[in-house]
XYZ file of C-alpha atoms in Angstrom:
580
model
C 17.601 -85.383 -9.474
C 14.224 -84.952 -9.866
C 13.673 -83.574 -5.936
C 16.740 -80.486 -7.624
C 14.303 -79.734 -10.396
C 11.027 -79.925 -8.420
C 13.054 -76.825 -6.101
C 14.591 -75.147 -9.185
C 13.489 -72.171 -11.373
C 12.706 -73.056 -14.800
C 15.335 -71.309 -16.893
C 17.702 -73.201 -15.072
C 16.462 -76.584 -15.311
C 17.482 -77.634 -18.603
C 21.406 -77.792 -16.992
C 20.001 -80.378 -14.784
C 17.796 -82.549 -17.607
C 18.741 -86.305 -17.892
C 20.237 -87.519 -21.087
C 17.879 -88.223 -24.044
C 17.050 -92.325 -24.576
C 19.170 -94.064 -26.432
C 19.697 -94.301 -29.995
C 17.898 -90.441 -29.943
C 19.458 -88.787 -32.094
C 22.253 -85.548 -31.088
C 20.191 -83.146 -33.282
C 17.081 -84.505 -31.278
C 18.580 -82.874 -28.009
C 19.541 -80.012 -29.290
C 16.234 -79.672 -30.626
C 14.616 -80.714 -27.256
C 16.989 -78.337 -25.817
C 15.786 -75.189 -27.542
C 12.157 -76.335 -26.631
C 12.490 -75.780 -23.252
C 13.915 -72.359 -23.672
C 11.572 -71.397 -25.844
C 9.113 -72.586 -23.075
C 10.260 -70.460 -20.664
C 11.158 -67.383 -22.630
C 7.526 -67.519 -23.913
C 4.795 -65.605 -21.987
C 2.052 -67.901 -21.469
C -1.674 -67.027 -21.688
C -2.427 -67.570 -18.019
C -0.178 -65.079 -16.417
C -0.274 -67.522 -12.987
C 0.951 -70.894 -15.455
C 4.148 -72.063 -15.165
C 6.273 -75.420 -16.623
C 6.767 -77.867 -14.540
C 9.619 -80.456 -14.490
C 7.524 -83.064 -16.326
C 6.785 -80.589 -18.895
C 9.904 -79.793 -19.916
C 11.372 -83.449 -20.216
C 8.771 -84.066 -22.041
C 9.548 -86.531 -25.397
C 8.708 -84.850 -28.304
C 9.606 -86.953 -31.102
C 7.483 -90.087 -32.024
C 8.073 -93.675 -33.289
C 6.402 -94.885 -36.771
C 4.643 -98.151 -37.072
C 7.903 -99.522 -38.107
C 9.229 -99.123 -34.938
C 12.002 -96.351 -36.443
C 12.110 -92.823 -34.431
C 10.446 -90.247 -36.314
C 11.653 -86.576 -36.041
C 8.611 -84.281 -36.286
C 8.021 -82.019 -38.776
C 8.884 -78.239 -38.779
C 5.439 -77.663 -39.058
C 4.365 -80.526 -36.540
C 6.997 -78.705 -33.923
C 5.077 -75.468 -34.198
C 2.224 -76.496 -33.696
C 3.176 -78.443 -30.597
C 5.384 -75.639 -29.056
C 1.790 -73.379 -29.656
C -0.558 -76.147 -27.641
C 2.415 -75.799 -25.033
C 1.385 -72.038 -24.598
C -1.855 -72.442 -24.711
C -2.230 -75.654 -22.225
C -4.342 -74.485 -18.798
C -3.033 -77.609 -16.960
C -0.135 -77.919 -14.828
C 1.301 -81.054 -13.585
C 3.361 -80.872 -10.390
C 5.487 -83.473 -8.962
C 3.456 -86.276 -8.119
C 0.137 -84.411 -8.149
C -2.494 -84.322 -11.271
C -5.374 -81.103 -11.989
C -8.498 -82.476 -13.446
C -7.898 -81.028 -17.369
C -11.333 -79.617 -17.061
C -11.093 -77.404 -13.988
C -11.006 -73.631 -14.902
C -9.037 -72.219 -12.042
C -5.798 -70.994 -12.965
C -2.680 -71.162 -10.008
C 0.771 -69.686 -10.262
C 3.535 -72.186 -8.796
C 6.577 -70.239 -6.970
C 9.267 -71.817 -7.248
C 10.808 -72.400 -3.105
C 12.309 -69.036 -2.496
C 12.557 -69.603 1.025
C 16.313 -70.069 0.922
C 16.728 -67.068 -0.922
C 19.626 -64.627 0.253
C 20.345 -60.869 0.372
C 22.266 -61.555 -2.797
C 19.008 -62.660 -4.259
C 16.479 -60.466 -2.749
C 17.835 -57.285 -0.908
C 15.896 -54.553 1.456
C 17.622 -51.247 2.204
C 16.555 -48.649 4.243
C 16.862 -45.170 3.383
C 19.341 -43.072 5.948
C 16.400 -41.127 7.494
C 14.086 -44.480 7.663
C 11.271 -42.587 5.777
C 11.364 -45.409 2.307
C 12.264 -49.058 2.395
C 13.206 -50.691 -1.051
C 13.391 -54.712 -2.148
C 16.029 -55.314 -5.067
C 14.516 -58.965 -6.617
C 17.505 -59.953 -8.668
C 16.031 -63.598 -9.641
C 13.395 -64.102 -12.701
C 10.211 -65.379 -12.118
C 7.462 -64.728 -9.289
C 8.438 -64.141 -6.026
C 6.676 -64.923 -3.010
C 5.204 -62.272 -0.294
C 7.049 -64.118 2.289
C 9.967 -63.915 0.505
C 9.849 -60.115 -0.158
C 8.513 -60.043 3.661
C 11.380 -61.721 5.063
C 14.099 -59.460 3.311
C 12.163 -56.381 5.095
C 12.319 -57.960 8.156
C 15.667 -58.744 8.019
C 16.517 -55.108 7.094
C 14.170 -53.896 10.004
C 11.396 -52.930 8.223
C 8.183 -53.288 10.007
C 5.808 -50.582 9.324
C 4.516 -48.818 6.352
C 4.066 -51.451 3.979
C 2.785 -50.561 0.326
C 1.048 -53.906 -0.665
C 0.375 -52.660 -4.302
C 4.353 -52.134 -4.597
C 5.038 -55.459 -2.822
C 2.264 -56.966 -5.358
C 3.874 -55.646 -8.272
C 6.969 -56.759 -7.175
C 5.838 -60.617 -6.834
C 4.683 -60.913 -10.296
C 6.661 -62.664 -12.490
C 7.069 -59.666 -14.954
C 7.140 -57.202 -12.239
C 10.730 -55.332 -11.765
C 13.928 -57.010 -11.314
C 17.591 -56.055 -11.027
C 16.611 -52.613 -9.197
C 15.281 -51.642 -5.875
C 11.807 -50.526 -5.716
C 10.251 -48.782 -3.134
C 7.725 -51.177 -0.698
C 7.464 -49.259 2.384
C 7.085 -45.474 3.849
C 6.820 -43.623 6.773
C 4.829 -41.101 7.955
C 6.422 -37.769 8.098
C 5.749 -35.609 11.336
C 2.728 -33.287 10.888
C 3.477 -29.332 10.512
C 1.943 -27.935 13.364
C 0.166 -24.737 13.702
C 2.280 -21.300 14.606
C 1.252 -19.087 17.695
C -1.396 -16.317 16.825
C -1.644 -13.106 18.253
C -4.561 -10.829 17.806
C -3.640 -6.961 19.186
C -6.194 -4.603 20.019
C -4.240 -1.686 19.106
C -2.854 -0.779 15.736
C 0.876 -1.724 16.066
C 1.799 1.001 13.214
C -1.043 3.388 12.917
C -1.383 5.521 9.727
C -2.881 9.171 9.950
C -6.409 9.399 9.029
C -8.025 12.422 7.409
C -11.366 13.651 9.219
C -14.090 15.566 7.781
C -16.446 17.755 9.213
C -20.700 17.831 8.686
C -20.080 19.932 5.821
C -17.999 17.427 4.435
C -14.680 19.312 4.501
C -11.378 17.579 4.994
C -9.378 18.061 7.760
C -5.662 17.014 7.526
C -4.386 18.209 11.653
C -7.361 15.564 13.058
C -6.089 12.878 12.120
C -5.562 10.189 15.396
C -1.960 8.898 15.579
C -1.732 8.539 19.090
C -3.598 5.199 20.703
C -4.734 5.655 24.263
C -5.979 3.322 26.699
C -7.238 3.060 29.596
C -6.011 1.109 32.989
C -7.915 -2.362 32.507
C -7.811 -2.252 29.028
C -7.245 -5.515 26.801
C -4.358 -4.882 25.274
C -3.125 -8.544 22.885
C -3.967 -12.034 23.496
C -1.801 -14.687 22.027
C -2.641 -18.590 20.621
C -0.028 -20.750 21.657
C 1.610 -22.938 18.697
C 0.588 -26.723 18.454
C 1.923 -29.994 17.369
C 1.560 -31.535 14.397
C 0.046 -35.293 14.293
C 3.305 -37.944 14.980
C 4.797 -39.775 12.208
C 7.080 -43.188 12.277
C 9.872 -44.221 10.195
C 9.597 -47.740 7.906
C 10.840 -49.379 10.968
C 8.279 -48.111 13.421
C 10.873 -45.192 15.145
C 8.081 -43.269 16.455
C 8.711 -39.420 15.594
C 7.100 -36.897 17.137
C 4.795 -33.887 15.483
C 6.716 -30.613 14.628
C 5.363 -27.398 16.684
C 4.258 -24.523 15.108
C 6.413 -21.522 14.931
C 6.232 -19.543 18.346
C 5.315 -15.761 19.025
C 6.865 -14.111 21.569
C 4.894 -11.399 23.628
C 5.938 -9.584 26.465
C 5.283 -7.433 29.348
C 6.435 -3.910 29.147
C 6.083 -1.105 31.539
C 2.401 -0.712 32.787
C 1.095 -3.716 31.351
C 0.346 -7.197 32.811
C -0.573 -10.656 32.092
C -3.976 -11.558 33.915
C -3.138 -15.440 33.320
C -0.641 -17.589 34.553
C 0.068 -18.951 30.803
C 1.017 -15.707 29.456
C -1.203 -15.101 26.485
C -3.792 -12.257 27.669
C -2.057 -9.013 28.079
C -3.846 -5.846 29.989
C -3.040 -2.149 31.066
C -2.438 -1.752 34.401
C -2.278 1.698 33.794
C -3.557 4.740 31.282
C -1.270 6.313 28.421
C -0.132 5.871 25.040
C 0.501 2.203 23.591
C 3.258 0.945 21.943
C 4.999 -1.906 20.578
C 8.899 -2.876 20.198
C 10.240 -4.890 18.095
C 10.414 -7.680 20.238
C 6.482 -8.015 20.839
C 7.355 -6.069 24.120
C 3.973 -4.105 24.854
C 4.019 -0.934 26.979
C 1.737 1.620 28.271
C 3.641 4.807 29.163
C 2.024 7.962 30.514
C 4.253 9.896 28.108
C 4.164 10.049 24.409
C 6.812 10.781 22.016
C 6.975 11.753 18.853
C 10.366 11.318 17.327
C 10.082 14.161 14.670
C 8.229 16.712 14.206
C 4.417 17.752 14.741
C 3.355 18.280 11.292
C 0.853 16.649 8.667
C 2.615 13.385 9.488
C 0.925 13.216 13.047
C -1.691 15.815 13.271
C -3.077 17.273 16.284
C -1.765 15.884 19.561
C -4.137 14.887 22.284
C -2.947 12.978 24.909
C -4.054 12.275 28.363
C -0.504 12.070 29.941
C 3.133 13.973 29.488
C 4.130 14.595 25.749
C 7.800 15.024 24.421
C 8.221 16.275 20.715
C 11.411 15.449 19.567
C 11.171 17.509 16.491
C 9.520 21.354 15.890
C 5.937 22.379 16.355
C 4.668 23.593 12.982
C 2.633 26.475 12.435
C -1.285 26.187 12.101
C -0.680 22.468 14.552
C -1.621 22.257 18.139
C -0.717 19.925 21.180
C -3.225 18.818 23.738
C -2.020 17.154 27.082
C -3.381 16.803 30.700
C 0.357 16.549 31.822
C 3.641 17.910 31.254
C 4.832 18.845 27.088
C 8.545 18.920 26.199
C 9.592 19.899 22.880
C 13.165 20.071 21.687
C 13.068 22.052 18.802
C 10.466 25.454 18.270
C 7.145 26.064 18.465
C 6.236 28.281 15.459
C 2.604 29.561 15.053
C 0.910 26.708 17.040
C -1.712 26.145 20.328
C -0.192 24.153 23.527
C -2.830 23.469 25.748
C -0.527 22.202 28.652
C -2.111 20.733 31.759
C 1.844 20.310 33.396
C 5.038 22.276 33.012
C 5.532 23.316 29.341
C 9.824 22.959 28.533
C 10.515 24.279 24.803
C 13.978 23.956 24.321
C 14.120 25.608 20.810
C 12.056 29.043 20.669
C 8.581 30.361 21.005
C 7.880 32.345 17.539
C 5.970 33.445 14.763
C 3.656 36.005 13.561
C 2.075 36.214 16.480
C -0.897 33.866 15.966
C 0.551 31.333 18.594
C -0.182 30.792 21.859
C 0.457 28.274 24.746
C -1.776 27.979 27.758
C 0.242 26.250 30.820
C -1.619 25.212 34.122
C 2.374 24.612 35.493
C 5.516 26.403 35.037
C 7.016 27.765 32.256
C 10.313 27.440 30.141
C 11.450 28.665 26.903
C 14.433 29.831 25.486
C 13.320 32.781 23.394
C 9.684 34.393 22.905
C 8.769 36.715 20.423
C 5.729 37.621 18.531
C 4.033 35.355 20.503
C 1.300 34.840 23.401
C 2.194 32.333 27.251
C -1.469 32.707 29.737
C 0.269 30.412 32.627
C -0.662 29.955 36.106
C 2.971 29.464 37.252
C 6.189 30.905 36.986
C 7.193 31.944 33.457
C 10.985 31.450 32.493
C 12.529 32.571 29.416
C 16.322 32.150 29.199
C 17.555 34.757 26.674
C 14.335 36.774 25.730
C 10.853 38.398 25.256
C 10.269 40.695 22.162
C 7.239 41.876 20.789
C 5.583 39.057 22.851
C 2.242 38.752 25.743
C 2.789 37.217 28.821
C -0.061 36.764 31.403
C 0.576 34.549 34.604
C -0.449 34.226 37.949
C 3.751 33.353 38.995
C 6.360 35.520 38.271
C 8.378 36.445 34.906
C 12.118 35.807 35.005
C 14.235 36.560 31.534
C 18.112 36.650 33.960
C 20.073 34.660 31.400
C 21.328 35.322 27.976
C 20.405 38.840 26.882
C 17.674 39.158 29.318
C 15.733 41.882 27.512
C 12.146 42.276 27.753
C 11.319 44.442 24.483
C 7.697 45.785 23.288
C 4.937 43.786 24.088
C 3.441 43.453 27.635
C 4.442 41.126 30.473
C 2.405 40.974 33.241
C 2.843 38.714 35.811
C 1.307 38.585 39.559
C 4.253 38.107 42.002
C 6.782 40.025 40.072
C 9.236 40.560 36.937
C 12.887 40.045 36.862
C 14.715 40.720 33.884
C 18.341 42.000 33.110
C 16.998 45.020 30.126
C 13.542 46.638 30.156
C 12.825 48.192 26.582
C 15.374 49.434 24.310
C 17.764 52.121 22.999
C 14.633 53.333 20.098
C 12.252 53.968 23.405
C 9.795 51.230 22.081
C 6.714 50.765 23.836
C 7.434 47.640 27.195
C 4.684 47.540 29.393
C 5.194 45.926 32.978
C 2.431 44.760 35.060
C 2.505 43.176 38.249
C 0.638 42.879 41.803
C -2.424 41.873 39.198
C -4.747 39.047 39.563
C -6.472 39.105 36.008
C -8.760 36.438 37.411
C -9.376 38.089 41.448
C -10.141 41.477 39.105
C -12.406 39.983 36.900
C -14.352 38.370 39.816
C -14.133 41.686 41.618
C -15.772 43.316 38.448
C -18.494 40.880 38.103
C -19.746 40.759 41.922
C -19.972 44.219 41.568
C -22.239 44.321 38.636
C -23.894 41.463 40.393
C -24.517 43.922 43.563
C -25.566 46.234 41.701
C -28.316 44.539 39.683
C -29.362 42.980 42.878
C -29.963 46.560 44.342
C -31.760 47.002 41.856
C -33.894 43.911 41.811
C -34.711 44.585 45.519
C -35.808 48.147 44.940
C -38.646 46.856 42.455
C -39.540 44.475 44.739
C -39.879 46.628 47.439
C -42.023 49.044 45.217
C -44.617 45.708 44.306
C -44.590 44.702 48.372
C -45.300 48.458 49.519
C -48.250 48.478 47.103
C -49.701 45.778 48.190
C -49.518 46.373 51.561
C -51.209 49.579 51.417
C -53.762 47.933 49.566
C -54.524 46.109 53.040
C -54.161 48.608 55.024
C -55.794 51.384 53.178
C -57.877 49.654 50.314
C -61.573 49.089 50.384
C -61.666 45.861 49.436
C -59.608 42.811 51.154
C -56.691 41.313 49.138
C -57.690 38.186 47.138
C -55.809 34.932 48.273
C -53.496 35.485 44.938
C -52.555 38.825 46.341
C -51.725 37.295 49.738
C -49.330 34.905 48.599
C -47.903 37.284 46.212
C -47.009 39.305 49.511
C -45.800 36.735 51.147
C -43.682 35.828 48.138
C -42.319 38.835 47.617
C -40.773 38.638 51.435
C -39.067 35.435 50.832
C -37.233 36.777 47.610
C -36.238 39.923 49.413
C -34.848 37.595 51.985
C -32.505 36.106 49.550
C -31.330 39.121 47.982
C -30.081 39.770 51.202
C -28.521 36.811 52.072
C -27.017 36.344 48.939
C -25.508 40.335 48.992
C -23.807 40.161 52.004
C -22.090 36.160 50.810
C -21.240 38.741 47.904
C -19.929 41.534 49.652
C -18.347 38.726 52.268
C -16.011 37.461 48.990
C -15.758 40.733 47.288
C -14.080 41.804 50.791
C -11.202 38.710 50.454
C -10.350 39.212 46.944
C -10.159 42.917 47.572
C -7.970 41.997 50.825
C -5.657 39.789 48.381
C -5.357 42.169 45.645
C -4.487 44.805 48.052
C -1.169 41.853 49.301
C -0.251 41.543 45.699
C 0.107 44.857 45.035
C 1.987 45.584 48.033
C 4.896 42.799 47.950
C 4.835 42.812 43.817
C 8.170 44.173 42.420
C 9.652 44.534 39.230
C 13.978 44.565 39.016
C 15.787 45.561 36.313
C 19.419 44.259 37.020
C 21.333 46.577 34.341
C 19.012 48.778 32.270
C 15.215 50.264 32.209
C 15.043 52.489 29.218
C 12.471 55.555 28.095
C 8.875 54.474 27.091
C 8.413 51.712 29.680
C 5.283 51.852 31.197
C 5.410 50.036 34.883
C 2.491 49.406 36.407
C 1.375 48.184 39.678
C -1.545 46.832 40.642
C -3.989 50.055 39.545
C -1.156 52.767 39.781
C 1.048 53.173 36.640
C 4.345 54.999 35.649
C 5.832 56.292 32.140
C 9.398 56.324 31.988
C 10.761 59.384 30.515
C 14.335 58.467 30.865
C 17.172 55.799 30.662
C 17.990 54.059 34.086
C 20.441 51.891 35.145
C 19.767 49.112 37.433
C 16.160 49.765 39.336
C 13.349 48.106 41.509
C 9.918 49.019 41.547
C 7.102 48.491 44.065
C 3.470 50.392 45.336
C 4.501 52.756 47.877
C 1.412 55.225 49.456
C -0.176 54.737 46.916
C 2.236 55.401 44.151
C 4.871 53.893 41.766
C 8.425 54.439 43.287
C 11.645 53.006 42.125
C 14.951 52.578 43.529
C 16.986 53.832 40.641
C 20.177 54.323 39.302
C 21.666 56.394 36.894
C 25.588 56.748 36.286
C 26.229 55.045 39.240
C 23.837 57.260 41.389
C 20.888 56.317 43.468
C 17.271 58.254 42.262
């Protein structure tokens, strides 16, 4: 009996006490009894004390001299029941502490049999938190609270304050309390990418030295060059790895990924993807996929306005929209516009395509290197070097080129204004029914005349030159001849000066005259395959002119080709049906 109450917890030893001596008296039991609760229910000043078996069966009553049992006193019981609390020394079974020893021990009672019904670890379903449900009184032992982990698979992430708590005699019971935790996977660190381009760029206002604003200026487009770094890209990491409460190892999240791409004329220059270059020059853009591309064209989706400024682009440009008046588009390659060009400048180093119309009040003008082709032109100026096209037709407009001028579809009416254009004119109506003013030049080189002009002045001012020089050399030289005194050594090279730059006006004149010659051979081939047709009608107060002859004419003509004949302006004409 005494080996059961050595191994049992206190509250429950008083079911297992022997019966009292004999001749003790039934209210002495009871009274014994309630002692030993009141033992256990009391806290004790050392928090580590406990009663042992001895102390609790204990005799409390005492015998008088007479030999009769003596039931203490209420107040004798108190005080006994306080010394109780207050006693330091434990006795254990069949062991004795020295009374005066200060060190204070905690006995456990032998929890090593103790079952999940007792002491219970659970796991929670993602193995992050372990918790140990004590559901006996008393102090517990780490081993005890140990082996009920273990049992549930717990092996890592310990808290040893919690487990502490836990083993104290007042810590909690009759709950589960969290012991363990995992480490949760690290967050790890999402992709970067740095772009060296703006990906959305805003217009800018410019000002000028004297500080005034200027709102066309203002630098939408982004160009670069063929070589140019264009985006380079972190890559995402991993966060540090975690573990569950039973040691499940669980790797670190990665970052959140950025995808960038290739696009037309761009490249990666490393195998891992994440620095991105131009192969090629043009414009810069970026989808919405991260897709960079360089294109040789750019496009603006609406119109040119205060929105996007000035264009200038090295490369092909296609407006989408209108031109508006007062803007102006810059581009070393080909310019398509699908609406109209109001009162604007096109500087157009390709083919110039304006699918709405050319118009205004005549403050526009568009300067192509390439061909030529606009719906409608009126009030406005075209200086091309190709072939000008205008579908329906030309009023009240200038037209210079180098090419030919065709107006054949729509109306095909060439009204007011003057056309001139090297190789020839072919429209379907010259003038109109109110005799306006049309003039019609062809078989003229603007640029061959203008260079003829200038050598000539330029021949002419070196005739000159050489006629002064000739006066200074003849002087001189008669001085030597004729003159008393020898020429000085300045005078001598001053002669011999004078030769050499008489020399070069020479050479130079004839390299002139050489030139002048082939541009006056050319002019004289323009003139004399240039032609103007009128397919239906030429009316009064057209003036045709051909190379330097010119013709008024006086009346209305039906269909009719012009060309230089000796000399002179003749037409093949028709009027009523008749040839003229």
């Amino acid at each position: 009996m005494s080996f059961l109450l050595e191994r049992m917890h206190p509250r429950y030893r008083v079911f297992l006490q022997p019966p009292t001596e004999p001749g003790r008296a039934e209210d002495e039991n009871g009274e014994e009894t309630r002692r030993l609760e009141d033992s256990a229910e009391t806290p004790s000043t050392n928090a580590d004390a406990e009663t042992t078996p001895a102390d609790a069966g204990a005799d409390t009553t005492s015998e008088s001299p007479t030999g009769e049992t003596e039931t203490p006193s209420s107040d004798q019981q108190d005080e006994t029941s306080e010394d109780s609390v207050e006693a330091t020394d434990t006795i254990t079974a069949g062991e004795e502490t020295e009374s005066d020893e200060e060190e204070e021990s905690t006995e456990f009672f032998d929890d090593s049999g103790l079952t999940d019904n007792e002491i219970a670890a659970t796991v929670t379903d993602d193995g992050m938190e372990a918790s140990v449900n004590v559901k006996v009184n008393g102090a517990v032992s780490r081993s005890a609270i140990v082996d009920a982990l273990q049992r549930a698979g717990v092996i890592a992430g310990y808290d040893n304050d919690a487990i502490d708590t836990l083993m104290d005699e007042d810590g909690p019971r009759g709950f589960p309390v969290v012991v363990a935790r995992g480490k949760p996977p690290g967050e790890g660190i999402s992709a970067k990418l740095e772009l060296y381009f703006e990906r959305n760029p805003q217009p800018q206002v410019t000002y000028d030295e004297q500080g005034h604003a200027n709102y066309k200026e203002v630098g939408v487009i982004q160009q670069v060059k063929a070589g140019d770094l264009l985006a380079v890209k972190s890559p995402a990491e991993r966060g540090d790895p975690g573990y569950t409460v039973r040691d499940k190892q669980l790797a670190g999240v990665i970052g959140r990924d950025i995808p960038l791409a290739a696009g037309p004329g761009t490249k990666f220059e490393d195998k891992d993807g994440f620095r991105l270059v131009a192969i090629s020059s043009g414009a810069v853009s970026m989808l919405d996929d991260n897709r960079i591309s360089v294109s040789e064209q750019f496009i603006v989706e609406g119109d040119v306005d205060f929105s996007t400024g000035n264009i200038r682009f090295d490369g092909a440009v296609h407006v989408r929209g209108n031109v508006i008046a007062g803007f102006a588009i810059y581009a070393s390659g080909d310019i398509e516009i699908n609406g109209v060009v109001e009162d604007a400048y096109i500087h157009c180093g390709g083919n110039l395509q304006v699918r709405g119309g050319f118009l205004g009040k005549g403050n526009g003008i568009a300067r192509v290197c390439g061909e030529t082709h606009i719906r409608f032109l009126e009030n406005q100026k075209v200086i091309g070097n190709g072939d000008v096209h205008i579908a329906e037709e030309i009023i009240y407009a200038n037209v210079i080129t180098l090419g030919q001028v065709v107006v054949r579809y729509g109306k095909g009416a060439i009204i007011g204004g003057t056309v001139a254009a090297t190789k020839g004119i072919n429209a379907k109506i010259a003038g109109n029914l109110h005799n306006q003013r049309t003039n019609l030049i062809v078989g003229v080189n603007q640029l061959l005349s203008e260079r003829m002009n200038k050598a000539t002045d330029a021949l002419a001012h070196k005739t000159d030159m050489k006629e002064v020089l000739q006066q200074a050399l003849d002087k001189l030289m008669k001085q030597k001849y004729e003159g008393k005194k020898p020429l000085s050594p300045e005078q001598s090279e001053a002669i011999d000066l004078l030769y050499e730059h008489m020399g070069g006006i020479d050479r130079w004149t004839q390299e002139i005259e050489t030139l002048r010659d082939q541009w006056f051979e050319q002019i004289n081939l323009l003139e004399k395959e240039a032609r103007i047709t009128v397919d239906n009608e030429v009316h009064s107060g057209v003036k045709i002119t051909i190379g330097s002859r010119a013709k008024l004419i006086d009346e209305d003509f039906g269909r009719s080709e012009f060309h230089l004949e000796d000399d002179m302006v003749v037409g093949n004409t028709a009027k009523k049906g008749k040839s003229r």
